[in-house]
Amino acid sequence: MIRVLIADDQTIVRAGFAALLAAQPDIDVVAQGGNGREAVRLAEAHRPDVVLMDIRMPEMDGIDATRRILADPANAATRVLVLTTFDVDEYVYEALSAGASGFLLKDSTAEDLVSAVRVVARGDALLAPQVTGRLIREFARQRRARPRPAPALATLTARETEVLGLIAAGLSNGEIAARLVVSEHTVKTHVARVFTKLGLRDRAQAVVLAYESGLVTPGGAEE
């Protein structure tokens, strides 16, 4: 069972998400909160697999709540799926930087919501890579900030660096295997080593680090 915590300040939205997810045979909604502070408390109490986190909430916003939840070593297995009203929202990038595993528009279909929860729970793919990739590149353009050095990148082998770049391009393990003409098992091994060496939780963090370090530049990765 995938244990889910829903954090949203709109009661109707929370109830709707809860009813939809609870109807799935493999999903259990363990708690609901109306603000970021409650989300942090409930995450500590229930240790959910996935947190559906609204960004704009009273008392504590979803970004701070995400950062606090994921900073707790006891939540090492918890993944945060950010909910947003707009497909271009400056806070989405901040949430990904805080450790969120992906984002989902609030007006997404029921099928997309359920699928997103399952994908994030597995931790094996960034949500909607073709959309998220464009989003991250757009914020990279808007910020026009200098790359943030990531000394740990120097610990990667040439192949591992190549794999990280392809992850940032939104490619799945299978697609990376085809591109490099190796087995998918080999790719999984490379990905695991990249995550371990760089201290990454999942592919979302890998994408953010690749852009912020300058390993991948806006427009340089594939759509």
PDB file of C-alpha atoms in Angstrom:
ATOM      1  CA  MET A   1       0.000   0.000   0.000  1.00  0.00           C
ATOM      2  CA  ILE A   2       1.108   3.539  -0.792  1.00  0.00           C
ATOM      3  CA  ARG A   3       0.487   5.694   2.276  1.00  0.00           C
ATOM      4  CA  VAL A   4      -0.463   9.252   1.319  1.00  0.00           C
ATOM      5  CA  LEU A   5      -0.685  12.521   3.255  1.00  0.00           C
ATOM      6  CA  ILE A   6      -2.654  15.364   1.643  1.00  0.00           C
ATOM      7  CA  ALA A   7      -1.818  18.974   2.550  1.00  0.00           C
ATOM      8  CA  ASP A   8      -4.057  21.673   1.049  1.00  0.00           C
ATOM      9  CA  ASP A   9      -5.800  24.655   2.634  1.00  0.00           C
ATOM     10  CA  GLN A  10      -8.956  24.134   0.584  1.00  0.00           C
ATOM     11  CA  THR A  11     -11.241  21.648   2.322  1.00  0.00           C
ATOM     12  CA  ILE A  12     -13.094  20.696  -0.844  1.00  0.00           C
ATOM     13  CA  VAL A  13      -9.865  20.056  -2.727  1.00  0.00           C
ATOM     14  CA  ARG A  14      -8.513  17.891   0.080  1.00  0.00           C
ATOM     15  CA  ALA A  15     -11.737  15.908   0.286  1.00  0.00           C
ATOM     16  CA  GLY A  16     -11.827  15.397  -3.468  1.00  0.00           C
ATOM     17  CA  PHE A  17      -8.241  14.152  -3.642  1.00  0.00           C
ATOM     18  CA  ALA A  18      -8.774  11.937  -0.605  1.00  0.00           C
ATOM     19  CA  ALA A  19     -11.906  10.322  -2.025  1.00  0.00           C
ATOM     20  CA  LEU A  20     -10.250   9.684  -5.367  1.00  0.00           C
ATOM     21  CA  LEU A  21      -7.086   8.187  -3.936  1.00  0.00           C
ATOM     22  CA  ALA A  22      -8.821   6.171  -1.212  1.00  0.00           C
ATOM     23  CA  ALA A  23     -10.842   4.435  -3.926  1.00  0.00           C
ATOM     24  CA  GLN A  24      -7.644   2.899  -5.313  1.00  0.00           C
ATOM     25  CA  PRO A  25      -6.816  -0.597  -4.058  1.00  0.00           C
ATOM     26  CA  ASP A  26      -3.123   0.197  -3.551  1.00  0.00           C
ATOM     27  CA  ILE A  27      -3.419   3.652  -1.931  1.00  0.00           C
ATOM     28  CA  ASP A  28      -4.223   4.539   1.683  1.00  0.00           C
ATOM     29  CA  VAL A  29      -4.843   8.191   2.648  1.00  0.00           C
ATOM     30  CA  VAL A  30      -3.421   8.248   6.168  1.00  0.00           C
ATOM     31  CA  ALA A  31      -3.928  11.941   7.023  1.00  0.00           C
ATOM     32  CA  GLN A  32      -4.998  15.368   5.767  1.00  0.00           C
ATOM     33  CA  GLY A  33      -3.731  18.815   6.766  1.00  0.00           C
ATOM     34  CA  GLY A  34      -4.817  22.364   6.023  1.00  0.00           C
ATOM     35  CA  ASN A  35      -1.455  24.135   6.189  1.00  0.00           C
ATOM     36  CA  GLY A  36       2.267  23.490   6.033  1.00  0.00           C
ATOM     37  CA  ARG A  37       2.716  23.325   9.771  1.00  0.00           C
ATOM     38  CA  GLU A  38       0.109  20.582  10.012  1.00  0.00           C
ATOM     39  CA  ALA A  39       1.762  18.775   7.115  1.00  0.00           C
ATOM     40  CA  VAL A  40       5.082  18.663   8.975  1.00  0.00           C
ATOM     41  CA  ARG A  41       3.406  17.405  12.145  1.00  0.00           C
ATOM     42  CA  LEU A  42       1.358  14.783  10.310  1.00  0.00           C
ATOM     43  CA  ALA A  43       4.374  13.591   8.332  1.00  0.00           C
ATOM     44  CA  GLU A  44       6.203  13.038  11.611  1.00  0.00           C
ATOM     45  CA  ALA A  45       3.233  11.151  13.034  1.00  0.00           C
ATOM     46  CA  HIS A  46       2.419   8.967  10.016  1.00  0.00           C
ATOM     47  CA  ARG A  47       5.636   8.726   7.957  1.00  0.00           C
ATOM     48  CA  PRO A  48       3.773   8.651   4.619  1.00  0.00           C
ATOM     49  CA  ASP A  49       5.253   7.347   1.389  1.00  0.00           C
ATOM     50  CA  VAL A  50       3.933  10.329  -0.572  1.00  0.00           C
ATOM     51  CA  VAL A  51       2.876  13.831   0.474  1.00  0.00           C
ATOM     52  CA  LEU A  52       0.556  15.745  -1.861  1.00  0.00           C
ATOM     53  CA  MET A  53       1.706  19.261  -1.022  1.00  0.00           C
ATOM     54  CA  ASP A  54      -0.045  22.469  -2.013  1.00  0.00           C
ATOM     55  CA  ILE A  55       2.386  25.363  -2.388  1.00  0.00           C
ATOM     56  CA  ARG A  56       0.339  28.318  -1.172  1.00  0.00           C
ATOM     57  CA  MET A  57      -0.952  27.629   2.333  1.00  0.00           C
ATOM     58  CA  PRO A  58      -1.327  29.692   5.528  1.00  0.00           C
ATOM     59  CA  GLU A  59       1.017  29.562   8.556  1.00  0.00           C
ATOM     60  CA  MET A  60       3.706  27.722   6.595  1.00  0.00           C
ATOM     61  CA  ASP A  61       3.837  27.383   2.825  1.00  0.00           C
ATOM     62  CA  GLY A  62       4.411  24.151   0.991  1.00  0.00           C
ATOM     63  CA  ILE A  63       8.046  24.931   0.183  1.00  0.00           C
ATOM     64  CA  ASP A  64       9.075  25.349   3.821  1.00  0.00           C
ATOM     65  CA  ALA A  65       6.987  22.325   4.776  1.00  0.00           C
ATOM     66  CA  THR A  66       8.654  20.246   2.062  1.00  0.00           C
ATOM     67  CA  ARG A  67      12.097  21.320   3.202  1.00  0.00           C
ATOM     68  CA  ARG A  68      11.351  20.475   6.845  1.00  0.00           C
ATOM     69  CA  ILE A  69       9.749  17.126   6.097  1.00  0.00           C
ATOM     70  CA  LEU A  70      12.609  15.971   3.896  1.00  0.00           C
ATOM     71  CA  ALA A  71      15.245  17.230   6.339  1.00  0.00           C
ATOM     72  CA  ASP A  72      14.030  14.673   8.872  1.00  0.00           C
ATOM     73  CA  PRO A  73      16.127  11.498   8.483  1.00  0.00           C
ATOM     74  CA  ALA A  74      13.096   9.459   9.561  1.00  0.00           C
ATOM     75  CA  ASN A  75      11.378  10.617   6.350  1.00  0.00           C
ATOM     76  CA  ALA A  76      14.114   9.295   4.077  1.00  0.00           C
ATOM     77  CA  ALA A  77      11.569   7.197   2.178  1.00  0.00           C
ATOM     78  CA  THR A  78       8.997   9.997   1.891  1.00  0.00           C
ATOM     79  CA  ARG A  79       8.433  11.662  -1.470  1.00  0.00           C
ATOM     80  CA  VAL A  80       6.716  15.023  -1.971  1.00  0.00           C
ATOM     81  CA  LEU A  81       4.457  15.708  -4.949  1.00  0.00           C
ATOM     82  CA  VAL A  82       3.796  19.427  -5.273  1.00  0.00           C
ATOM     83  CA  LEU A  83       0.351  20.646  -6.296  1.00  0.00           C
ATOM     84  CA  THR A  84       0.101  23.917  -8.193  1.00  0.00           C
ATOM     85  CA  THR A  85      -2.594  25.902  -9.975  1.00  0.00           C
ATOM     86  CA  PHE A  86      -0.354  27.165 -12.765  1.00  0.00           C
ATOM     87  CA  ASP A  87       1.923  25.341 -15.165  1.00  0.00           C
ATOM     88  CA  VAL A  88       4.427  28.200 -14.912  1.00  0.00           C
ATOM     89  CA  ASP A  89       4.821  29.055 -11.251  1.00  0.00           C
ATOM     90  CA  GLU A  90       8.036  30.385  -9.738  1.00  0.00           C
ATOM     91  CA  TYR A  91       7.379  28.384  -6.582  1.00  0.00           C
ATOM     92  CA  VAL A  92       7.504  25.082  -8.423  1.00  0.00           C
ATOM     93  CA  TYR A  93      11.233  25.462  -9.039  1.00  0.00           C
ATOM     94  CA  GLU A  94      11.758  26.381  -5.383  1.00  0.00           C
ATOM     95  CA  ALA A  95       9.845  23.278  -4.309  1.00  0.00           C
ATOM     96  CA  LEU A  96      11.955  21.035  -6.533  1.00  0.00           C
ATOM     97  CA  SER A  97      15.071  22.661  -5.093  1.00  0.00           C
ATOM     98  CA  ALA A  98      13.714  21.931  -1.614  1.00  0.00           C
ATOM     99  CA  GLY A  99      13.618  18.245  -2.507  1.00  0.00           C
ATOM    100  CA  ALA A 100      10.163  17.669  -4.002  1.00  0.00           C
ATOM    101  CA  SER A 101      10.032  14.737  -6.416  1.00  0.00           C
ATOM    102  CA  GLY A 102       7.784  16.405  -8.964  1.00  0.00           C
ATOM    103  CA  PHE A 103       4.751  18.572  -9.503  1.00  0.00           C
ATOM    104  CA  LEU A 104       1.191  18.191 -10.676  1.00  0.00           C
ATOM    105  CA  LEU A 105      -1.376  20.716 -11.828  1.00  0.00           C
ATOM    106  CA  LYS A 106      -4.482  20.820  -9.667  1.00  0.00           C
ATOM    107  CA  ASP A 107      -6.677  20.579 -12.740  1.00  0.00           C
ATOM    108  CA  SER A 108      -5.004  17.363 -13.905  1.00  0.00           C
ATOM    109  CA  THR A 109      -7.247  14.396 -14.599  1.00  0.00           C
ATOM    110  CA  ALA A 110      -8.037  11.816 -11.938  1.00  0.00           C
ATOM    111  CA  GLU A 111      -6.013   9.293 -13.909  1.00  0.00           C
ATOM    112  CA  ASP A 112      -2.996  11.622 -13.933  1.00  0.00           C
ATOM    113  CA  LEU A 113      -3.232  12.178 -10.177  1.00  0.00           C
ATOM    114  CA  VAL A 114      -3.338   8.480  -9.357  1.00  0.00           C
ATOM    115  CA  SER A 115      -0.537   7.745 -11.797  1.00  0.00           C
ATOM    116  CA  ALA A 116       1.567  10.584 -10.368  1.00  0.00           C
ATOM    117  CA  VAL A 117       1.254   9.247  -6.830  1.00  0.00           C
ATOM    118  CA  ARG A 118       2.335   5.783  -7.954  1.00  0.00           C
ATOM    119  CA  VAL A 119       5.268   7.106  -9.988  1.00  0.00           C
ATOM    120  CA  VAL A 120       6.549   9.268  -7.140  1.00  0.00           C
ATOM    121  CA  ALA A 121       6.103   6.431  -4.660  1.00  0.00           C
ATOM    122  CA  ARG A 122       8.346   4.253  -6.853  1.00  0.00           C
ATOM    123  CA  GLY A 123      10.881   7.052  -7.107  1.00  0.00           C
ATOM    124  CA  ASP A 124      11.897   5.834 -10.546  1.00  0.00           C
ATOM    125  CA  ALA A 125      10.956   8.779 -12.756  1.00  0.00           C
ATOM    126  CA  LEU A 126      10.435  12.511 -12.803  1.00  0.00           C
ATOM    127  CA  LEU A 127       6.808  13.430 -13.394  1.00  0.00           C
ATOM    128  CA  ALA A 128       5.964  14.520 -16.926  1.00  0.00           C
ATOM    129  CA  PRO A 129       9.615  14.974 -17.970  1.00  0.00           C
ATOM    130  CA  GLN A 130       8.694  16.769 -21.179  1.00  0.00           C
ATOM    131  CA  VAL A 131       6.808  19.385 -19.151  1.00  0.00           C
ATOM    132  CA  THR A 132       9.104  19.531 -16.132  1.00  0.00           C
ATOM    133  CA  GLY A 133      12.183  19.806 -18.309  1.00  0.00           C
ATOM    134  CA  ARG A 134      10.788  22.826 -20.108  1.00  0.00           C
ATOM    135  CA  LEU A 135       9.709  24.336 -16.800  1.00  0.00           C
ATOM    136  CA  ILE A 136      13.145  24.047 -15.229  1.00  0.00           C
ATOM    137  CA  ARG A 137      14.807  25.460 -18.336  1.00  0.00           C
ATOM    138  CA  GLU A 138      12.394  28.391 -18.306  1.00  0.00           C
ATOM    139  CA  PHE A 139      13.260  29.253 -14.722  1.00  0.00           C
ATOM    140  CA  ALA A 140      16.938  28.870 -15.490  1.00  0.00           C
ATOM    141  CA  ARG A 141      16.485  31.458 -18.234  1.00  0.00           C
ATOM    142  CA  GLN A 142      14.486  33.780 -16.021  1.00  0.00           C
ATOM    143  CA  ARG A 143      16.941  33.667 -13.170  1.00  0.00           C
ATOM    144  CA  ARG A 144      20.040  34.080 -15.318  1.00  0.00           C
ATOM    145  CA  ALA A 145      21.980  33.099 -12.221  1.00  0.00           C
ATOM    146  CA  ARG A 146      25.536  31.882 -12.196  1.00  0.00           C
ATOM    147  CA  PRO A 147      25.885  28.123 -11.968  1.00  0.00           C
ATOM    148  CA  ARG A 148      26.286  26.839  -8.424  1.00  0.00           C
ATOM    149  CA  PRO A 149      29.435  24.718  -8.241  1.00  0.00           C
ATOM    150  CA  ALA A 150      28.843  21.125  -7.180  1.00  0.00           C
ATOM    151  CA  PRO A 151      32.239  19.718  -6.102  1.00  0.00           C
ATOM    152  CA  ALA A 152      30.752  16.235  -5.782  1.00  0.00           C
ATOM    153  CA  LEU A 153      30.402  16.104  -9.579  1.00  0.00           C
ATOM    154  CA  ALA A 154      34.154  15.553  -9.700  1.00  0.00           C
ATOM    155  CA  THR A 155      33.622  12.171  -8.038  1.00  0.00           C
ATOM    156  CA  LEU A 156      31.598  10.891 -10.996  1.00  0.00           C
ATOM    157  CA  THR A 157      33.140   8.836 -13.764  1.00  0.00           C
ATOM    158  CA  ALA A 158      32.753  10.037 -17.337  1.00  0.00           C
ATOM    159  CA  ARG A 159      29.956   7.523 -17.903  1.00  0.00           C
ATOM    160  CA  GLU A 160      28.159   8.527 -14.703  1.00  0.00           C
ATOM    161  CA  THR A 161      28.359  12.183 -15.728  1.00  0.00           C
ATOM    162  CA  GLU A 162      26.889  11.257 -19.096  1.00  0.00           C
ATOM    163  CA  VAL A 163      24.057   9.365 -17.398  1.00  0.00           C
ATOM    164  CA  LEU A 164      23.320  12.356 -15.151  1.00  0.00           C
ATOM    165  CA  GLY A 165      23.072  14.582 -18.212  1.00  0.00           C
ATOM    166  CA  LEU A 166      20.616  12.185 -19.842  1.00  0.00           C
ATOM    167  CA  ILE A 167      18.516  12.051 -16.669  1.00  0.00           C
ATOM    168  CA  ALA A 168      18.372  15.850 -16.798  1.00  0.00           C
ATOM    169  CA  ALA A 169      17.192  15.573 -20.403  1.00  0.00           C
ATOM    170  CA  GLY A 170      14.173  13.629 -19.115  1.00  0.00           C
ATOM    171  CA  LEU A 171      15.186  10.197 -20.417  1.00  0.00           C
ATOM    172  CA  SER A 172      13.999   7.065 -18.622  1.00  0.00           C
ATOM    173  CA  ASN A 173      16.379   4.237 -17.746  1.00  0.00           C
ATOM    174  CA  GLY A 174      15.217   2.331 -20.797  1.00  0.00           C
ATOM    175  CA  GLU A 175      15.813   5.306 -23.074  1.00  0.00           C
ATOM    176  CA  ILE A 176      19.253   5.898 -21.566  1.00  0.00           C
ATOM    177  CA  ALA A 177      20.111   2.234 -22.126  1.00  0.00           C
ATOM    178  CA  ALA A 178      19.113   2.522 -25.783  1.00  0.00           C
ATOM    179  CA  ARG A 179      21.092   5.745 -26.199  1.00  0.00           C
ATOM    180  CA  LEU A 180      24.264   4.295 -24.651  1.00  0.00           C
ATOM    181  CA  VAL A 181      23.765   0.811 -26.124  1.00  0.00           C
ATOM    182  CA  VAL A 182      23.984  -0.913 -22.749  1.00  0.00           C
ATOM    183  CA  SER A 183      21.571  -2.983 -20.679  1.00  0.00           C
ATOM    184  CA  GLU A 184      18.935  -1.329 -18.513  1.00  0.00           C
ATOM    185  CA  HIS A 185      20.454  -3.113 -15.517  1.00  0.00           C
ATOM    186  CA  THR A 186      23.748  -1.354 -16.224  1.00  0.00           C
ATOM    187  CA  VAL A 187      21.969   1.993 -16.392  1.00  0.00           C
ATOM    188  CA  LYS A 188      20.255   1.322 -13.063  1.00  0.00           C
ATOM    189  CA  THR A 189      23.654   0.636 -11.537  1.00  0.00           C
ATOM    190  CA  HIS A 190      25.037   3.905 -12.907  1.00  0.00           C
ATOM    191  CA  VAL A 191      22.000   5.837 -11.671  1.00  0.00           C
ATOM    192  CA  ALA A 192      22.304   4.327  -8.191  1.00  0.00           C
ATOM    193  CA  ARG A 193      25.983   5.283  -8.032  1.00  0.00           C
ATOM    194  CA  VAL A 194      25.234   8.838  -9.191  1.00  0.00           C
ATOM    195  CA  PHE A 195      22.572   9.230  -6.511  1.00  0.00           C
ATOM    196  CA  THR A 196      24.871   7.828  -3.816  1.00  0.00           C
ATOM    197  CA  LYS A 197      27.885   9.955  -4.757  1.00  0.00           C
ATOM    198  CA  LEU A 198      25.830  13.157  -5.034  1.00  0.00           C
ATOM    199  CA  GLY A 199      23.560  12.458  -2.069  1.00  0.00           C
ATOM    200  CA  LEU A 200      20.406  12.626  -4.195  1.00  0.00           C
ATOM    201  CA  ARG A 201      16.986  11.281  -3.251  1.00  0.00           C
ATOM    202  CA  ASP A 202      15.591  10.827  -6.748  1.00  0.00           C
ATOM    203  CA  ARG A 203      15.601  11.927 -10.383  1.00  0.00           C
ATOM    204  CA  ALA A 204      13.976  15.270  -9.619  1.00  0.00           C
ATOM    205  CA  GLN A 205      16.910  16.300  -7.459  1.00  0.00           C
ATOM    206  CA  ALA A 206      19.270  15.036 -10.141  1.00  0.00           C
ATOM    207  CA  VAL A 207      17.647  17.320 -12.718  1.00  0.00           C
ATOM    208  CA  VAL A 208      17.831  20.358 -10.432  1.00  0.00           C
ATOM    209  CA  LEU A 209      21.489  19.723  -9.582  1.00  0.00           C
ATOM    210  CA  ALA A 210      22.390  19.233 -13.243  1.00  0.00           C
ATOM    211  CA  TYR A 211      20.914  22.634 -14.132  1.00  0.00           C
ATOM    212  CA  GLU A 212      22.141  24.529 -11.090  1.00  0.00           C
ATOM    213  CA  SER A 213      25.701  23.213 -11.452  1.00  0.00           C
ATOM    214  CA  GLY A 214      25.821  24.126 -15.124  1.00  0.00           C
ATOM    215  CA  LEU A 215      26.299  20.513 -16.237  1.00  0.00           C
ATOM    216  CA  VAL A 216      23.185  21.038 -18.356  1.00  0.00           C
ATOM    217  CA  THR A 217      22.408  24.489 -19.698  1.00  0.00           C
ATOM    218  CA  PRO A 218      19.015  25.963 -20.693  1.00  0.00           C
ATOM    219  CA  GLY A 219      18.203  24.726 -24.172  1.00  0.00           C
ATOM    220  CA  GLY A 220      21.004  22.184 -24.017  1.00  0.00           C
ATOM    221  CA  ALA A 221      18.896  19.250 -22.948  1.00  0.00           C
ATOM    222  CA  GLU A 222      16.351  17.491 -25.070  1.00  0.00           C
ATOM    223  CA  GLU A 223      12.674  18.315 -24.873  1.00  0.00           C
TER     224      GLU A 223
END
